[in-house]
CSV table of N, CA and C in Angstrom, one decimal:
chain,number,residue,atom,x,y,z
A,1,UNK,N,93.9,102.6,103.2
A,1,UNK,CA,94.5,103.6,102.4
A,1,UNK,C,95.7,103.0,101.7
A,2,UNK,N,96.3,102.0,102.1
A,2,UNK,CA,97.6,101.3,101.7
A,2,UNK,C,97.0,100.4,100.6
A,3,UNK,N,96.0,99.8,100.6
A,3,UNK,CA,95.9,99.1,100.0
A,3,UNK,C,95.1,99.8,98.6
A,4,UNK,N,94.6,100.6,98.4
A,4,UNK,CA,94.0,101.6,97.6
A,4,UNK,C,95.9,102.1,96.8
A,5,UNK,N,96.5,102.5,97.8
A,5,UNK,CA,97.9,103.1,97.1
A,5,UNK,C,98.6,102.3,96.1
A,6,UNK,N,99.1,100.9,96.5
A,6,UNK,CA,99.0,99.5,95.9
A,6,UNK,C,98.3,99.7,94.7
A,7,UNK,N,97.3,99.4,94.6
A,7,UNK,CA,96.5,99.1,93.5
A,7,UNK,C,96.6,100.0,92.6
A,8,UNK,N,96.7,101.6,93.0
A,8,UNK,CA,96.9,102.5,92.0
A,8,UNK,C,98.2,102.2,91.1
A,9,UNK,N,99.5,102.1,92.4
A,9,UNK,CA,100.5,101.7,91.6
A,9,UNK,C,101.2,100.7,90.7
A,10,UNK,N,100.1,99.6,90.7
A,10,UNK,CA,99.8,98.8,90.5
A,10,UNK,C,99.1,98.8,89.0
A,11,UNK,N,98.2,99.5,89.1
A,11,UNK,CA,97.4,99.8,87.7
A,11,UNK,C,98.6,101.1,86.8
A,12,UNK,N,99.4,101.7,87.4
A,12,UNK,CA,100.0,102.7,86.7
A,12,UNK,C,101.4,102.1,86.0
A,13,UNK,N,101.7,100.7,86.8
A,13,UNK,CA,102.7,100.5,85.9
A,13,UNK,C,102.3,99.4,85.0
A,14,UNK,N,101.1,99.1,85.2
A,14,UNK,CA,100.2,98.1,84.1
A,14,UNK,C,100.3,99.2,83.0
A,15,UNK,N,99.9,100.3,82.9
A,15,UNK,CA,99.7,101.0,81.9
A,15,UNK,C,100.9,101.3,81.0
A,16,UNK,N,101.8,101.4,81.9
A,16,UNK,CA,103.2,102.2,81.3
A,16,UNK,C,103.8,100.8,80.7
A,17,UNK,N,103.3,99.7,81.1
A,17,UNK,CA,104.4,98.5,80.6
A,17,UNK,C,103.4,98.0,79.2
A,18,UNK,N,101.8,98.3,78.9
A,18,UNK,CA,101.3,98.5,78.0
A,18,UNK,C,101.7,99.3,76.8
A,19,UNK,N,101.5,100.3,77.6
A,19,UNK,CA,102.2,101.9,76.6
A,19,UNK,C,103.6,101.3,75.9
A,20,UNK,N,104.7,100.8,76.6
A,20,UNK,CA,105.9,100.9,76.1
A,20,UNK,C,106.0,99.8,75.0
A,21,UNK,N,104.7,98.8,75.9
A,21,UNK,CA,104.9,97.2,74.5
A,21,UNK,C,103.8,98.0,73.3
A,22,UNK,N,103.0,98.9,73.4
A,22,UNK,CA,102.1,99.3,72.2
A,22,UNK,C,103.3,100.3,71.1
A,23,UNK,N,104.0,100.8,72.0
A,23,UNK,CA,105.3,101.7,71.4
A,23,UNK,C,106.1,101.0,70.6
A,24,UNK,N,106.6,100.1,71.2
A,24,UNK,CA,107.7,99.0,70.4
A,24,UNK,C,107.0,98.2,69.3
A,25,UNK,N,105.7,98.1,69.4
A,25,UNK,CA,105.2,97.0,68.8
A,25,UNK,C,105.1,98.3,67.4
A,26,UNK,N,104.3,99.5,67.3
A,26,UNK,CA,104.1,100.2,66.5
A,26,UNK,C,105.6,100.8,65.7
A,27,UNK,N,106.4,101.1,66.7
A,27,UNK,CA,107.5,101.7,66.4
A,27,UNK,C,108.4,100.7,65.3
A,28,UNK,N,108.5,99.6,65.3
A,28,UNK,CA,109.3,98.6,64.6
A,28,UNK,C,108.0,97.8,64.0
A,29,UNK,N,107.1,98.1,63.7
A,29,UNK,CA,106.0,97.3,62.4
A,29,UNK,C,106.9,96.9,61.3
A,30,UNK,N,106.9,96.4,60.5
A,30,UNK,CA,107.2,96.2,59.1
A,30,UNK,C,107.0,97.3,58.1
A,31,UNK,N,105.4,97.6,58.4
A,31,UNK,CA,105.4,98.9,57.7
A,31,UNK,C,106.1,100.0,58.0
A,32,UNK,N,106.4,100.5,59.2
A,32,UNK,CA,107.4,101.4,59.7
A,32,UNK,C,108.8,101.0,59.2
A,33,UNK,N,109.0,100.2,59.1
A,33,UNK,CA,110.4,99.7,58.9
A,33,UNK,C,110.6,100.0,57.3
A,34,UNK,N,109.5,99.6,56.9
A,34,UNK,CA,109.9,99.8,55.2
A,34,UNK,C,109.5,101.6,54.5
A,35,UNK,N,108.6,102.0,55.3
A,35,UNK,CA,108.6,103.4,55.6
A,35,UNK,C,110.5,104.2,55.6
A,36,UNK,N,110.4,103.8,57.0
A,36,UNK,CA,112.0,104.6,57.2
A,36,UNK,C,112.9,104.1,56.4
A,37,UNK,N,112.8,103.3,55.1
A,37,UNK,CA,114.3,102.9,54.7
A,37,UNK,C,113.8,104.1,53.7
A,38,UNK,N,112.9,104.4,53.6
A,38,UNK,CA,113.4,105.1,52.4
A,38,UNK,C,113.8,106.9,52.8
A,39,UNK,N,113.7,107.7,51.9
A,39,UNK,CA,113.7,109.3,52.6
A,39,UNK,C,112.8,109.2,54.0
A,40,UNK,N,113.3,110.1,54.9
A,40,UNK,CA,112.5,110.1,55.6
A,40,UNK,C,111.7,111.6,56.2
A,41,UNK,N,110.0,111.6,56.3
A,41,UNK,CA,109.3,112.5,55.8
A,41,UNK,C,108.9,113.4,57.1
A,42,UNK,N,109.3,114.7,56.8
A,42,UNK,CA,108.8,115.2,58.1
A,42,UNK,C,107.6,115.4,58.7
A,43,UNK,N,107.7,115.6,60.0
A,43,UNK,CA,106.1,115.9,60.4
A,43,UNK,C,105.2,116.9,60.4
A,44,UNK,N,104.4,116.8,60.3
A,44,UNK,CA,103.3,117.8,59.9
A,44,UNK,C,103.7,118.7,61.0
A,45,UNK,N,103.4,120.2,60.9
A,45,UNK,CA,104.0,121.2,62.1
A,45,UNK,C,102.4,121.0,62.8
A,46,UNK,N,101.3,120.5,62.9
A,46,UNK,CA,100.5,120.4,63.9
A,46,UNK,C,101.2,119.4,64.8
A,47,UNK,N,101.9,117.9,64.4
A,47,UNK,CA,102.0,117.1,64.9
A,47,UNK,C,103.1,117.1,66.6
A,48,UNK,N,103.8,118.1,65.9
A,48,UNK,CA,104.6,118.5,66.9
A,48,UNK,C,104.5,118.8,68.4
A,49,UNK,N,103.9,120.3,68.6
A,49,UNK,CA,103.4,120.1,70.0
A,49,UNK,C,102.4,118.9,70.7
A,50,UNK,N,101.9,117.9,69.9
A,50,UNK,CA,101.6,117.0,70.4
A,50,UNK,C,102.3,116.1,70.9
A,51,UNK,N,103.6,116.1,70.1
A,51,UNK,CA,104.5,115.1,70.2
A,51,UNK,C,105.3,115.3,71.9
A,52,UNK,N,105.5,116.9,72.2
A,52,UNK,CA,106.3,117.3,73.2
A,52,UNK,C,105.3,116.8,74.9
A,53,UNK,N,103.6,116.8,73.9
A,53,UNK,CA,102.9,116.8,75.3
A,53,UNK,C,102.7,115.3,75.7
A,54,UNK,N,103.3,114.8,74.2
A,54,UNK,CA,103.0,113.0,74.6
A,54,UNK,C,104.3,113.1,75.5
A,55,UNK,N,105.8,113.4,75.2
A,55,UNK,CA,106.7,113.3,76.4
A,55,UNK,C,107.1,113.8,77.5
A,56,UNK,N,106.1,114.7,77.3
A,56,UNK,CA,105.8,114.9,78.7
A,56,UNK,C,105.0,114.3,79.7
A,57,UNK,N,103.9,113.7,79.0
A,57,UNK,CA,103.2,112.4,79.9
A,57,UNK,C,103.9,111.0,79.9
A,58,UNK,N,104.5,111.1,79.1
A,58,UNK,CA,105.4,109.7,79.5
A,58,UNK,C,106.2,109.8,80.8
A,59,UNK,N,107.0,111.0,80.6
A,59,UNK,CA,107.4,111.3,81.9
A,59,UNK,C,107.2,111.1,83.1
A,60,UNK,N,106.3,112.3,82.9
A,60,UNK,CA,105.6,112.6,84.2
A,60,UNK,C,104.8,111.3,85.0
A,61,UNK,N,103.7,110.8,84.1
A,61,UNK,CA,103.3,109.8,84.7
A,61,UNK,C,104.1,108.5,85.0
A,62,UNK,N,105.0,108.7,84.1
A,62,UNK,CA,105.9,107.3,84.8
A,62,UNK,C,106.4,107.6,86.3
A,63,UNK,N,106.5,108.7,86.2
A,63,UNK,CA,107.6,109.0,87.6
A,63,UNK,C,106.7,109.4,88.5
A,64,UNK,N,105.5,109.5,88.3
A,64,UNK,CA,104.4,109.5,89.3
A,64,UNK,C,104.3,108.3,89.7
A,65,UNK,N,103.8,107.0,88.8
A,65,UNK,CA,104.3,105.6,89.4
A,65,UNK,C,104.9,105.4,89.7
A,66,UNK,N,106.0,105.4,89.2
A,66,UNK,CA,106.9,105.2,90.4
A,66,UNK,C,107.5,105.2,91.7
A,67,UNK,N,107.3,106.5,92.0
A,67,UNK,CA,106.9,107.5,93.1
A,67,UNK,C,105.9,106.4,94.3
A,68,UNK,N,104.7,106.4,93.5
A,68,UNK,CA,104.3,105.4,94.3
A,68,UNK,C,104.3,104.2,94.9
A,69,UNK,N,104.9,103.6,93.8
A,69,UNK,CA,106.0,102.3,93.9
A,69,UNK,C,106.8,102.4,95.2
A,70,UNK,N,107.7,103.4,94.7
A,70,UNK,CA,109.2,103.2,95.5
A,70,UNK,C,108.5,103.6,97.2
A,71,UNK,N,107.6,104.7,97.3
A,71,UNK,CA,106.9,104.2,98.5
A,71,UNK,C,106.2,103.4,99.0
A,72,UNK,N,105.6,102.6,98.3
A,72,UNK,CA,105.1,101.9,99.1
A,72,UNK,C,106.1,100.6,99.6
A,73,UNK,N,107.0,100.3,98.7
A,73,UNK,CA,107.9,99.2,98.4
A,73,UNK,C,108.9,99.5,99.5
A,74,UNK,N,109.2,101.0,99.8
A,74,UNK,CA,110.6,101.7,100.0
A,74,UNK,C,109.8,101.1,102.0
A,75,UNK,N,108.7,101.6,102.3
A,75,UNK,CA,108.4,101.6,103.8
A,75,UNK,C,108.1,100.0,103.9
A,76,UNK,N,107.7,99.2,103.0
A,76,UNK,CA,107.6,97.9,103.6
A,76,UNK,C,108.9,97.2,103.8
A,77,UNK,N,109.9,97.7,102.7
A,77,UNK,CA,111.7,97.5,102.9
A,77,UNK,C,111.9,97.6,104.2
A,78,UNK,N,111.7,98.9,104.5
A,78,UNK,CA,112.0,99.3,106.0
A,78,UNK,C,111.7,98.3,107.1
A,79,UNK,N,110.4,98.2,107.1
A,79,UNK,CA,109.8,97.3,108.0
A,79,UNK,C,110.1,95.6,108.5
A,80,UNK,N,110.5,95.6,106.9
A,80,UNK,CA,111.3,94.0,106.9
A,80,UNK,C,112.6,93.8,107.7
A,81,UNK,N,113.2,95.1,106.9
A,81,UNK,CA,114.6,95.3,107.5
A,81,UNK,C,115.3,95.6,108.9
A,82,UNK,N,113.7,95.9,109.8
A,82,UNK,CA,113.8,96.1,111.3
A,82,UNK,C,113.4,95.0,112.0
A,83,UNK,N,112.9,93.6,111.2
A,83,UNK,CA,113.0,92.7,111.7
A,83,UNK,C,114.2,91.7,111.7
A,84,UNK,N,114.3,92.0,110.2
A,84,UNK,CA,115.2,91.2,109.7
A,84,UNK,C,116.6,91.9,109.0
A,85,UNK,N,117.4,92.0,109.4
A,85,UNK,CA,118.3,92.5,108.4
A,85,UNK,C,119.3,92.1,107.3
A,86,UNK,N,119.0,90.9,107.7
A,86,UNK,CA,119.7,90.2,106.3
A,86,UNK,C,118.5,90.3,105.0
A,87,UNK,N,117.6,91.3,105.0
A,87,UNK,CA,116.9,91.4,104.1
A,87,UNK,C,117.2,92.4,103.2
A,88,UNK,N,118.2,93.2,103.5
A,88,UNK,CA,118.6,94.2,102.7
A,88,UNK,C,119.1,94.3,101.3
A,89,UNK,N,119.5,93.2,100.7
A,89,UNK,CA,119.6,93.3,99.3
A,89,UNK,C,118.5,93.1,98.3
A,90,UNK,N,117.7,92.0,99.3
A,90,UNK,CA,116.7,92.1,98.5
A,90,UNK,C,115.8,92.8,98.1
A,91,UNK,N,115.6,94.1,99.7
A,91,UNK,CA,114.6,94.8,99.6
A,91,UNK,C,115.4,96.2,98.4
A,92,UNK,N,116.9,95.9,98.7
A,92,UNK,CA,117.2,96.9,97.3
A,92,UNK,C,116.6,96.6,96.1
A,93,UNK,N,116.7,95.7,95.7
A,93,UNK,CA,116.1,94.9,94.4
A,93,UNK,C,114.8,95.7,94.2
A,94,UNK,N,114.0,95.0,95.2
A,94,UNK,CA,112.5,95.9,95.1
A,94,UNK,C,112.4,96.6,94.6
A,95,UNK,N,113.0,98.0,95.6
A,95,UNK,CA,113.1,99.1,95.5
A,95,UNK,C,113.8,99.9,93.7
A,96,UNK,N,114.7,98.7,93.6
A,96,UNK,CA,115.2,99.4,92.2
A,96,UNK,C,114.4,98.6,90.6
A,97,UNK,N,113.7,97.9,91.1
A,97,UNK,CA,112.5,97.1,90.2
A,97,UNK,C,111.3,98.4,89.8
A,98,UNK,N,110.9,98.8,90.9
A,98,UNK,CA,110.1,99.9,91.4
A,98,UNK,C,110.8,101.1,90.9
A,99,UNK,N,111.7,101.5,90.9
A,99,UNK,CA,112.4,103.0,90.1
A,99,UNK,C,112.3,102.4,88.5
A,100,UNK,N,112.3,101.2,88.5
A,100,UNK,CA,112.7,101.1,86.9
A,100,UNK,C,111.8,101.7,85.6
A,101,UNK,N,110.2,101.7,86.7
A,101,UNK,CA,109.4,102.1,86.0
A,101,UNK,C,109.3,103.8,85.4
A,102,UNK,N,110.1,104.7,85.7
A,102,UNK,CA,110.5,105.9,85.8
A,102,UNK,C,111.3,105.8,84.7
A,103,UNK,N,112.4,104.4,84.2
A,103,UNK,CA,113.4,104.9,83.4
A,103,UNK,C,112.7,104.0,82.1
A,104,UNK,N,111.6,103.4,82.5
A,104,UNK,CA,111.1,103.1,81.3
A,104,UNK,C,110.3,104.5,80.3
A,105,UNK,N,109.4,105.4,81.2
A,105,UNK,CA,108.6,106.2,81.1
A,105,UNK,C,109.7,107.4,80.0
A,106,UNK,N,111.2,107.9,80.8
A,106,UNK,CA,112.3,108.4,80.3
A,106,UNK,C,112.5,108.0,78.7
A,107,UNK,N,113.1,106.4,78.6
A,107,UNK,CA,113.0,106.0,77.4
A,107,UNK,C,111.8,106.2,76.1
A,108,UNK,N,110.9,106.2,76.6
A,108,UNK,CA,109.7,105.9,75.6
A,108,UNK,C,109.5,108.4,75.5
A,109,UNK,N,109.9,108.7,76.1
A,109,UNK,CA,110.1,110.1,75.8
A,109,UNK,C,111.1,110.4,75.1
A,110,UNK,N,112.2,109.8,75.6
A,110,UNK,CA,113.6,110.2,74.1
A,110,UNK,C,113.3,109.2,73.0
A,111,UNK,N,112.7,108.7,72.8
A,111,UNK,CA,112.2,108.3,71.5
A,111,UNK,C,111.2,108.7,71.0
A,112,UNK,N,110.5,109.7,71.5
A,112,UNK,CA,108.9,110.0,71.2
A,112,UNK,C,110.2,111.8,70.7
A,113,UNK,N,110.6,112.2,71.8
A,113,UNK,CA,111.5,113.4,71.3
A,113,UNK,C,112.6,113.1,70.0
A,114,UNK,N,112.9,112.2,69.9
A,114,UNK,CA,114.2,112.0,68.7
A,114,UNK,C,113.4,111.9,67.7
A,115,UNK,N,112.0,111.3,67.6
A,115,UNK,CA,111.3,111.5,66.6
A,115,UNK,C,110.6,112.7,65.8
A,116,UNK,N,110.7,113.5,66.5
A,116,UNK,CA,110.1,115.0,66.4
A,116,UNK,C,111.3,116.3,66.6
A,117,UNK,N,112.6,115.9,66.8
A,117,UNK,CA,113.4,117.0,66.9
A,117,UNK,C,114.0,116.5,65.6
């Protein structure tokens, strides 16, 4: 079961660290860039609630990985740290490598939202 949990979390922040380089990579194109210097055009009123349900999956899913991250990361911390205790900064690290993916998910939503408000 641990090892299934791993690999999920595993695959979910594969995706999110895709998503965020497919984001950056489209968001700052050339063509986008020469786009926004000029007026800038609003969105189509279909495009909108799409826009809210993309940040809402950015969200959500990130902090679902994460979630799983920080558990599985957070109990093997523990484990280390009942052997060893001088292992505690590092297992912080972990643990906050593992949340980070949450505040990536955050970011790529206030950008997906500043775009559409």
């Amino acid at each position: 079961m641990t090892a299934r949990i791993t690999t999920a979390a595993y695959w979910l922040a594969g995706a999110v660290a895709i998503g965020l380089a497919a984001t950056l990579v489209f968001w700052w194109s050339p063509v986008g860039a020469a786009e926004s210097a000029g007026a800038a055009t609003p969105l189509p009123a279909d495009a909108i609630p799409w826009g809210f349900l993309a940040a809402a999956l950015a969200t959500g899913l990130s902090s679902f990985g994460a979630g799983i991250a920080v558990a599985s990361v957070g109990s093997a911390a523990i484990g280390a740290m009942a052997e060893k205790p001088e292992l505690l900064g590092r297992a912080l690290i972990m643990v906050g490598l593992a949340e980070g993916i949450a505040i990536y998910g955050l970011i790529i939503s206030i950008l997906i939202l500043n775009r559409i408000l």
